[in-house]
Coordinates of C-alpha atoms in Angstrom, one line a residue:
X1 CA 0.0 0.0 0.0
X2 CA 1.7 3.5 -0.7
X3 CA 1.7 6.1 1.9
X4 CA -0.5 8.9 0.4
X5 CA -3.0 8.8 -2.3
X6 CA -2.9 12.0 -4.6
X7 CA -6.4 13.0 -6.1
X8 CA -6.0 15.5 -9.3
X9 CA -9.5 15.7 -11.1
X10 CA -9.1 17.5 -14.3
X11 CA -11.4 19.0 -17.0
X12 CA -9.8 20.7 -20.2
X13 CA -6.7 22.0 -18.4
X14 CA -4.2 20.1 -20.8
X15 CA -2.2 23.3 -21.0
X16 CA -1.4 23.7 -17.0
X17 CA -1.8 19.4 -16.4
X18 CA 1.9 19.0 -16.8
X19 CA 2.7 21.3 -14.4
X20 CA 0.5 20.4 -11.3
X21 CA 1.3 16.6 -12.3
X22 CA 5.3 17.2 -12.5
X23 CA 4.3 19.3 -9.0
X24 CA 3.7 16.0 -7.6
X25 CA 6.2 14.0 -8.9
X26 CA 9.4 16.2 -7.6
X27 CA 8.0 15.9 -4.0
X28 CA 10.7 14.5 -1.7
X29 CA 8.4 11.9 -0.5
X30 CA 7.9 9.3 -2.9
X31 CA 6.1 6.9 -1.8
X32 CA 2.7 8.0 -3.4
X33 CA 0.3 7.4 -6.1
X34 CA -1.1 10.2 -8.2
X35 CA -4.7 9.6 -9.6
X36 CA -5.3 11.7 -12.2
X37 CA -9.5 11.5 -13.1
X38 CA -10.6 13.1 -16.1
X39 CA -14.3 14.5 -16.0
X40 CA -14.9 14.5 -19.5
X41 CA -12.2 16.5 -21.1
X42 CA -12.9 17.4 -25.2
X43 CA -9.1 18.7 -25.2
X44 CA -6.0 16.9 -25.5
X45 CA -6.0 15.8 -21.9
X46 CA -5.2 12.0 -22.5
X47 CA -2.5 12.9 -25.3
X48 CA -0.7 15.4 -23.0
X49 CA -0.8 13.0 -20.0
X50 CA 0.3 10.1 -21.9
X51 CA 4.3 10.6 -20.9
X52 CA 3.6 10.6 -17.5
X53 CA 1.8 7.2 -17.5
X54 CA 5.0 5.3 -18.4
X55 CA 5.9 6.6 -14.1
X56 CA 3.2 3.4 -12.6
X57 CA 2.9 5.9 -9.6
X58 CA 0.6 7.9 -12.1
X59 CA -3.1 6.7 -12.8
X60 CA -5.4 8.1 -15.3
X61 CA -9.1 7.4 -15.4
X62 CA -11.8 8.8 -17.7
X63 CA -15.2 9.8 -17.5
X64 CA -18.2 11.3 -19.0
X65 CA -19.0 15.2 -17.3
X66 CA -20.4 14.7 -14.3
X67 CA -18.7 17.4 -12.3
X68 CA -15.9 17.9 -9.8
X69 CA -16.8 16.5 -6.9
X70 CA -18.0 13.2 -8.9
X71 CA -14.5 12.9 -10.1
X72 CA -12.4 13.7 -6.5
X73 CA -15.7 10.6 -5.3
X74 CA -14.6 8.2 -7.8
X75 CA -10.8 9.0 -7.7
X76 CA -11.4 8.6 -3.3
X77 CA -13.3 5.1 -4.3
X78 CA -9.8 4.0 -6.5
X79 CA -7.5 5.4 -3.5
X80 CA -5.1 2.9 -2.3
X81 CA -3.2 5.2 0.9
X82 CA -3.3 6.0 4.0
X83 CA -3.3 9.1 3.7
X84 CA -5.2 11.8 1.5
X85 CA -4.0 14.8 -0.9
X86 CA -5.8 17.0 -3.6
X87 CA -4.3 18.4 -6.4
X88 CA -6.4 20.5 -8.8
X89 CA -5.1 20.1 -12.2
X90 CA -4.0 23.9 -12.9
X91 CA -2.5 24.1 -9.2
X92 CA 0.7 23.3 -8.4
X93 CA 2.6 22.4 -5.1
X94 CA 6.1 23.4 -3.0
X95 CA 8.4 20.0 -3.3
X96 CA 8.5 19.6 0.4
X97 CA 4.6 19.6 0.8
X98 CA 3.6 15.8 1.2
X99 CA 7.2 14.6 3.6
X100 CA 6.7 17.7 5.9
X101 CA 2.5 17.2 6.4
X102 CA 3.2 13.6 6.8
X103 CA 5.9 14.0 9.4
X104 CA 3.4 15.9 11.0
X105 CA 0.6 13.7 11.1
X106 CA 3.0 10.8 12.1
X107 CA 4.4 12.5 14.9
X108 CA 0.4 13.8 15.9
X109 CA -1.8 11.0 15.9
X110 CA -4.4 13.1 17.6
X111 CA -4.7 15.4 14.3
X112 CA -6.5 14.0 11.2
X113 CA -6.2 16.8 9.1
X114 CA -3.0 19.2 8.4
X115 CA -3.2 22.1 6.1
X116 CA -1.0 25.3 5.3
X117 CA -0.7 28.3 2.9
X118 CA -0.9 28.8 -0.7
X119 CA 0.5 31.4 -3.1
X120 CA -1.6 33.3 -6.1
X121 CA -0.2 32.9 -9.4
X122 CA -1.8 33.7 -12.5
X123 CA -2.2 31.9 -15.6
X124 CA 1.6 32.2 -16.4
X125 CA 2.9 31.0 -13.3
X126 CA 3.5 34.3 -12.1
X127 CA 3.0 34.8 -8.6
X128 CA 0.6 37.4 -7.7
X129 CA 0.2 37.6 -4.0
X130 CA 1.6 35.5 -0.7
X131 CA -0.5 37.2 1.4
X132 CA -3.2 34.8 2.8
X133 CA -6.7 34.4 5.5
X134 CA -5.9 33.7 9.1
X135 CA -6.1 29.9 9.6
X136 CA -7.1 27.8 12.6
X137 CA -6.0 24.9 14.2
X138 CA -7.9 22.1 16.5
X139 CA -11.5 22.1 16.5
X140 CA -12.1 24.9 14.3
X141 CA -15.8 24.7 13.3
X142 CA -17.0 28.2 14.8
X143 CA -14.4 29.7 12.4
X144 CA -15.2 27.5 9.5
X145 CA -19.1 29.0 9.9
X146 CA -17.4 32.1 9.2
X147 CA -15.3 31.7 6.3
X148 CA -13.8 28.7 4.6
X149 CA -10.2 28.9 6.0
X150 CA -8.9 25.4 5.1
X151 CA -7.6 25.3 1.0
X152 CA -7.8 22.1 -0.5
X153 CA -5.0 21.9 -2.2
X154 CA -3.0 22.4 1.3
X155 CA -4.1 19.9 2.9
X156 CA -3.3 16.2 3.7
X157 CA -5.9 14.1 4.8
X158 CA -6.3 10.6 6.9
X159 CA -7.4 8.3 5.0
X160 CA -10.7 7.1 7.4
X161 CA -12.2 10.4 7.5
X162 CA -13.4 9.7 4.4
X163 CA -13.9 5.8 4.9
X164 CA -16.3 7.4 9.0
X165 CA -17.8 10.3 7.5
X166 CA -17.9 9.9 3.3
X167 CA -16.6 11.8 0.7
X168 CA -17.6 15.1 -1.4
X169 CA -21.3 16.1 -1.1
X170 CA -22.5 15.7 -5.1
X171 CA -25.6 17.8 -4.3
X172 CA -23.3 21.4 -3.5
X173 CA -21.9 22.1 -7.1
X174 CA -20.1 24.8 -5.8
X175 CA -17.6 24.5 -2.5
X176 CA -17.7 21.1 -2.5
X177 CA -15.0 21.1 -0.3
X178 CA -16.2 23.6 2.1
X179 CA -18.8 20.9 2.9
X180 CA -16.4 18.6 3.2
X181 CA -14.0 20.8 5.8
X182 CA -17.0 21.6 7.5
X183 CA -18.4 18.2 8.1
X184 CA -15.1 16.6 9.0
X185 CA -14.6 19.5 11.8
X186 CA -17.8 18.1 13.6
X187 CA -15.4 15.1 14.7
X188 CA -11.6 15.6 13.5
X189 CA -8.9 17.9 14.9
X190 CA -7.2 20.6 12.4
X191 CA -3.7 21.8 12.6
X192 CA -2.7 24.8 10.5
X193 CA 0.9 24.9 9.8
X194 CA 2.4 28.4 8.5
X195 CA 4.1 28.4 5.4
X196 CA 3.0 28.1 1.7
X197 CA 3.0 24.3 0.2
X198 CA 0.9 25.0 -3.0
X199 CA -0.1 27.7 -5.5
X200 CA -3.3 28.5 -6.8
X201 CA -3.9 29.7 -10.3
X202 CA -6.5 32.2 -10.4
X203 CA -8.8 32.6 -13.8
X204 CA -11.5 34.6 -14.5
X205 CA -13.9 31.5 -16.0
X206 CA -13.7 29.6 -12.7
X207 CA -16.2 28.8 -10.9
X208 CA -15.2 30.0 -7.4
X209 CA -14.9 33.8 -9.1
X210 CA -18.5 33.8 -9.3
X211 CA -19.2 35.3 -5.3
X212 CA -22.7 35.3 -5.6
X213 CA -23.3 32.3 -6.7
X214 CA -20.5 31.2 -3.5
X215 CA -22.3 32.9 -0.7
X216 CA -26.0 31.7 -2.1
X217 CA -23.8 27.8 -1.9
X218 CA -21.9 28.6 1.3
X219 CA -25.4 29.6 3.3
X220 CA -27.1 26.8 2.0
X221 CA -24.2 24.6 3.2
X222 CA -23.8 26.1 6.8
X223 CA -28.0 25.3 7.0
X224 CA -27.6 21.5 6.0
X225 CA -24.8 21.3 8.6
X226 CA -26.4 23.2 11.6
X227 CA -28.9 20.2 11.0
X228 CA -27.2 17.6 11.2
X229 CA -24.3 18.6 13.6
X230 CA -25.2 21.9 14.9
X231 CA -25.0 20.4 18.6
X232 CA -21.2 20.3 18.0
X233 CA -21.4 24.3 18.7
X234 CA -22.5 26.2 21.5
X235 CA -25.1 28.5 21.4
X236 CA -22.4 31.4 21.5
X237 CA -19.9 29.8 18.6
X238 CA -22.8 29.4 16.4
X239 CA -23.3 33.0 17.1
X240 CA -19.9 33.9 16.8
X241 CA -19.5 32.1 13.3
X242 CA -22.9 32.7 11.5
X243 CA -22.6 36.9 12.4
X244 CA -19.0 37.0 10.9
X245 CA -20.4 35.5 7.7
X246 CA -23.4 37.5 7.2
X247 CA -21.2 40.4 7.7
X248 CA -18.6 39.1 4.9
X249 CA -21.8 38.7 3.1
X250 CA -23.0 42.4 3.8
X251 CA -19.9 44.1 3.0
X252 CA -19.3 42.0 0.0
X253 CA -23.0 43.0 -1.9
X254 CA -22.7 46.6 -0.4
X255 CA -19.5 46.9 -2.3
X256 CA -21.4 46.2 -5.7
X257 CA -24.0 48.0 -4.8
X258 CA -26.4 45.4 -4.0
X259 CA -28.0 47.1 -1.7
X260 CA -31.4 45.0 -0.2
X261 CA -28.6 42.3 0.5
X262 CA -26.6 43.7 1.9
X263 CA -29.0 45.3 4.7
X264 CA -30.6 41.9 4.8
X265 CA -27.2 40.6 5.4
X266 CA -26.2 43.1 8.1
X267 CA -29.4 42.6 10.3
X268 CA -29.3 38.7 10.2
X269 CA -25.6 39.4 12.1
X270 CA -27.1 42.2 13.9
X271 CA -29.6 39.5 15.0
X272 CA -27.3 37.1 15.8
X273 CA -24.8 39.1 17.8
X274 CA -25.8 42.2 18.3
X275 CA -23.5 43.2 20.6
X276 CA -20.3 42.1 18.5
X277 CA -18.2 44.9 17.7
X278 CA -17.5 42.8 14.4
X279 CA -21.2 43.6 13.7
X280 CA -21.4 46.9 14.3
X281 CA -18.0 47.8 12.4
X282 CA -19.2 45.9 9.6
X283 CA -22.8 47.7 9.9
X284 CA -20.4 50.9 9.5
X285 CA -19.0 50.2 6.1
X286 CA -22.2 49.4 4.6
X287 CA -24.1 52.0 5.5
X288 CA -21.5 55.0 5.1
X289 CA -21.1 54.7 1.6
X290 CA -24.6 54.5 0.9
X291 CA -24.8 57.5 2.9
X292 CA -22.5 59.2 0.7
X293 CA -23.3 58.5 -2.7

């Protein structure tokens, strides 16, 4: 059985595959496999791939469009490790990102899930920012209500999270693996460790640029999951987390103008913590520069 199981799902990204695949392959720890699961790509995917298939750590599978988190379910049902890494195919990773996660975990048997920083780059390569959210460690639902902090392609995974508690929620569409982080929080222990072990390329067509159609995903998500596992939070960290994100909400629809939002956002955190000074500062810089236009 090899030590980690690398999950890259990939869908018409031929021209930035090589790189997140050769990402993988220069990590100091070896002892991987890399399944590489193709959600229906009409580019030339399988010809660009092709080279890396004669390495038998690299594993290519093919299917019709279903969707990402189909392809990271199916590539999870193939996985052979112990432990568990993503990859997006147009992402790429630092060469010491798998050997110094996996120390970790070794060394931390009381953690299930490690994860870190990432770097922007854009379509070139270029890097375009280092500067990243705060991250949390242990149990770090409260926060996650806020704002997904944990990136997917930073972290590294046990392997029976998935095997107790399932993989990617098909149903989501969008922030798949917010639902995921979120879930797995009601019963695993994080650990953030500073320092950036991955880049993510930022394009205009993907998905997660669309905000609206995020928050509309992300609110829906936090509802599922207060059902099922809201006892995992007290009254006040349910508070805590659900005011900070209507107020990310709020400042984020008052900055485009979207004004009925945004006051809808502001009072459903008003509501929920009305004495937060969070609240209130965020209640601030909506209304001021309505005031002012």
């Amino acid at each position: 059985m090899t030590t980690v199981s690398v999950v890259t799902p990939t869908y018409n990204r031929a021209r930035f595959l090589p790189d997140a695949i050769e990402s993988v392959l220069a990590q100091t720890h070896s002892d991987f496999e890399l399944i590489v699961w193709d959600d229906g790509s009409d580019d030339d995917t399988r010809e660009v791939l092709e080279p890396y298939l004669a390495d038998s750590r690299v594993r290519y599978f093919y299917q019709e469009n279903q969707g990402q988190s189909y392809a990271r379910n199916h590539a999870l049902e193939h996985a052979s490790g112990d432990y568990i890494a993503f990859l997006d195919s147009d992402d790429l990773w630092a060469p010491d990102k798998l050997e110094k996660q996996l120390a970790f975990l070794l060394a931390n048997p009381e953690v299930d899930i490690v994860h870190g920083d990432e770097a922007m780059i854009d379509e070139d390569g270029k890097v375009t920012s280092l500067a990243n959210m705060r991250r949390y460690s242990g149990r770090i639902t409260r926060y996650l209500l806020a704002d997904n902090s944990v990136s997917i392609a930073t972290v590294l995974v046990r392997r029976r999270c998935f095997v107790e508690m399932g993989g990617f929620d098909t149903s989501v569409g969008v922030a798949d693996d917010y639902e995921l982080w979120l879930r797995f929080s009601a019963r695993y222990l994080f650990h953030y460790e500073p320092g950036i072990v991955a880049s993510y390329r930022v394009m205009s067509e993907q998905i997660s640029s669309d905000k609206r159609r995020r928050f509309a995903a992300n609110e829906n998500i936090i509802c599922k999951f207060l059902e099922r596992y809201g006892d995992v939070l007290s009254i006040r960290d349910r508070r805590w987390g659900l005011a900070r994100f209507f107020c990310r909400k709020a400042r984020y629809f008052a900055s485009v103008g979207e004004w009925s939002v945004a006051s809808s956002a502001i009072a459903r955190a008003m509501w929920h913590a009305p004495l937060d000074p969070v609240v209130w500062r965020a209640l601030f810089r909506v209304v001021l520069p309505r005031r002012q236009l």
